């Protein structure tokens, strides 16, 4: 798309600011529109929606049963309420996605199940597309929000989640949860620990060793620079002043979210590399 008239002639300037720690304005409108399209386009089960809405009122909002109106869209009231803390509204979106995933797991595998699953996936894809368009700092990965702004980062993480063994995915899923803005107890230290643990799982598996240190010694077919850089990253997590893989010891401060994202993305890239290298 060509640059708009107002930007070409300097009446407005394009925003390069990434929006963080907020859920309002155009971004909130995009989220609301995504919900409207999910529920009002006859692509998602009305029964699922009503069941979710009732339990959202009961278990998320902690309302009394005799005060719950089965026709009132409590999830929309809450998400659209700009008086609520922004990350609590992200909590609500994650809660709804997780609830629908459980419904799908418990439903019969049939054409209707496939239709509902496709609609839910499109709902998440639509929100991620809007987040990118509106310079929002978050994306939904593996059904939780994570702060990241690079499409290549997203692609690397998603490739690992879609193709790695379940043990690896378990560690990465926990890593994402620990970094999500909806988590009231974000722990970048433990997120890094989970990312490195995911690397350790696949490294031990492909080398048939018991520790990551042993695995690095057996990585004879890795390029020396790749081997050295990943070994250095692993050693970083073992330093006394980080306290990532061991006790708190002497660490002065929590690693930053950018450091956690770097370790996550680098770890995923290395996992993808090992999987392809040893599956040849």
PDB file of C-alpha atoms in Angstrom, residues 54 57-59 62-72 74:
ATOM      1  CA  UNK A  54     -21.542 -19.184  31.890  1.00  0.00           C
ATOM      2  CA  UNK A  57     -18.993 -15.561  34.851  1.00  0.00           C
ATOM      3  CA  UNK A  58     -18.848 -18.267  37.522  1.00  0.00           C
ATOM      4  CA  UNK A  59     -15.153 -19.144  37.660  1.00  0.00           C
ATOM      5  CA  UNK A  62     -16.596 -15.391  40.559  1.00  0.00           C
ATOM      6  CA  UNK A  63     -20.252 -14.399  40.258  1.00  0.00           C
ATOM      7  CA  UNK A  64     -23.154 -16.050  42.072  1.00  0.00           C
ATOM      8  CA  UNK A  65     -25.105 -18.557  40.001  1.00  0.00           C
ATOM      9  CA  UNK A  66     -28.420 -16.853  40.728  1.00  0.00           C
ATOM     10  CA  UNK A  67     -27.018 -13.582  39.340  1.00  0.00           C
ATOM     11  CA  UNK A  68     -25.805 -15.022  36.029  1.00  0.00           C
ATOM     12  CA  UNK A  69     -27.912 -14.187  32.977  1.00  0.00           C
ATOM     13  CA  UNK A  70     -27.269 -16.879  30.381  1.00  0.00           C
ATOM     14  CA  UNK A  71     -27.767 -14.356  27.561  1.00  0.00           C
ATOM     15  CA  UNK A  72     -25.362 -11.674  28.843  1.00  0.00           C
ATOM     16  CA  UNK A  74     -19.847 -11.395  30.335  1.00  0.00           C
TER      17      UNK A  74
END
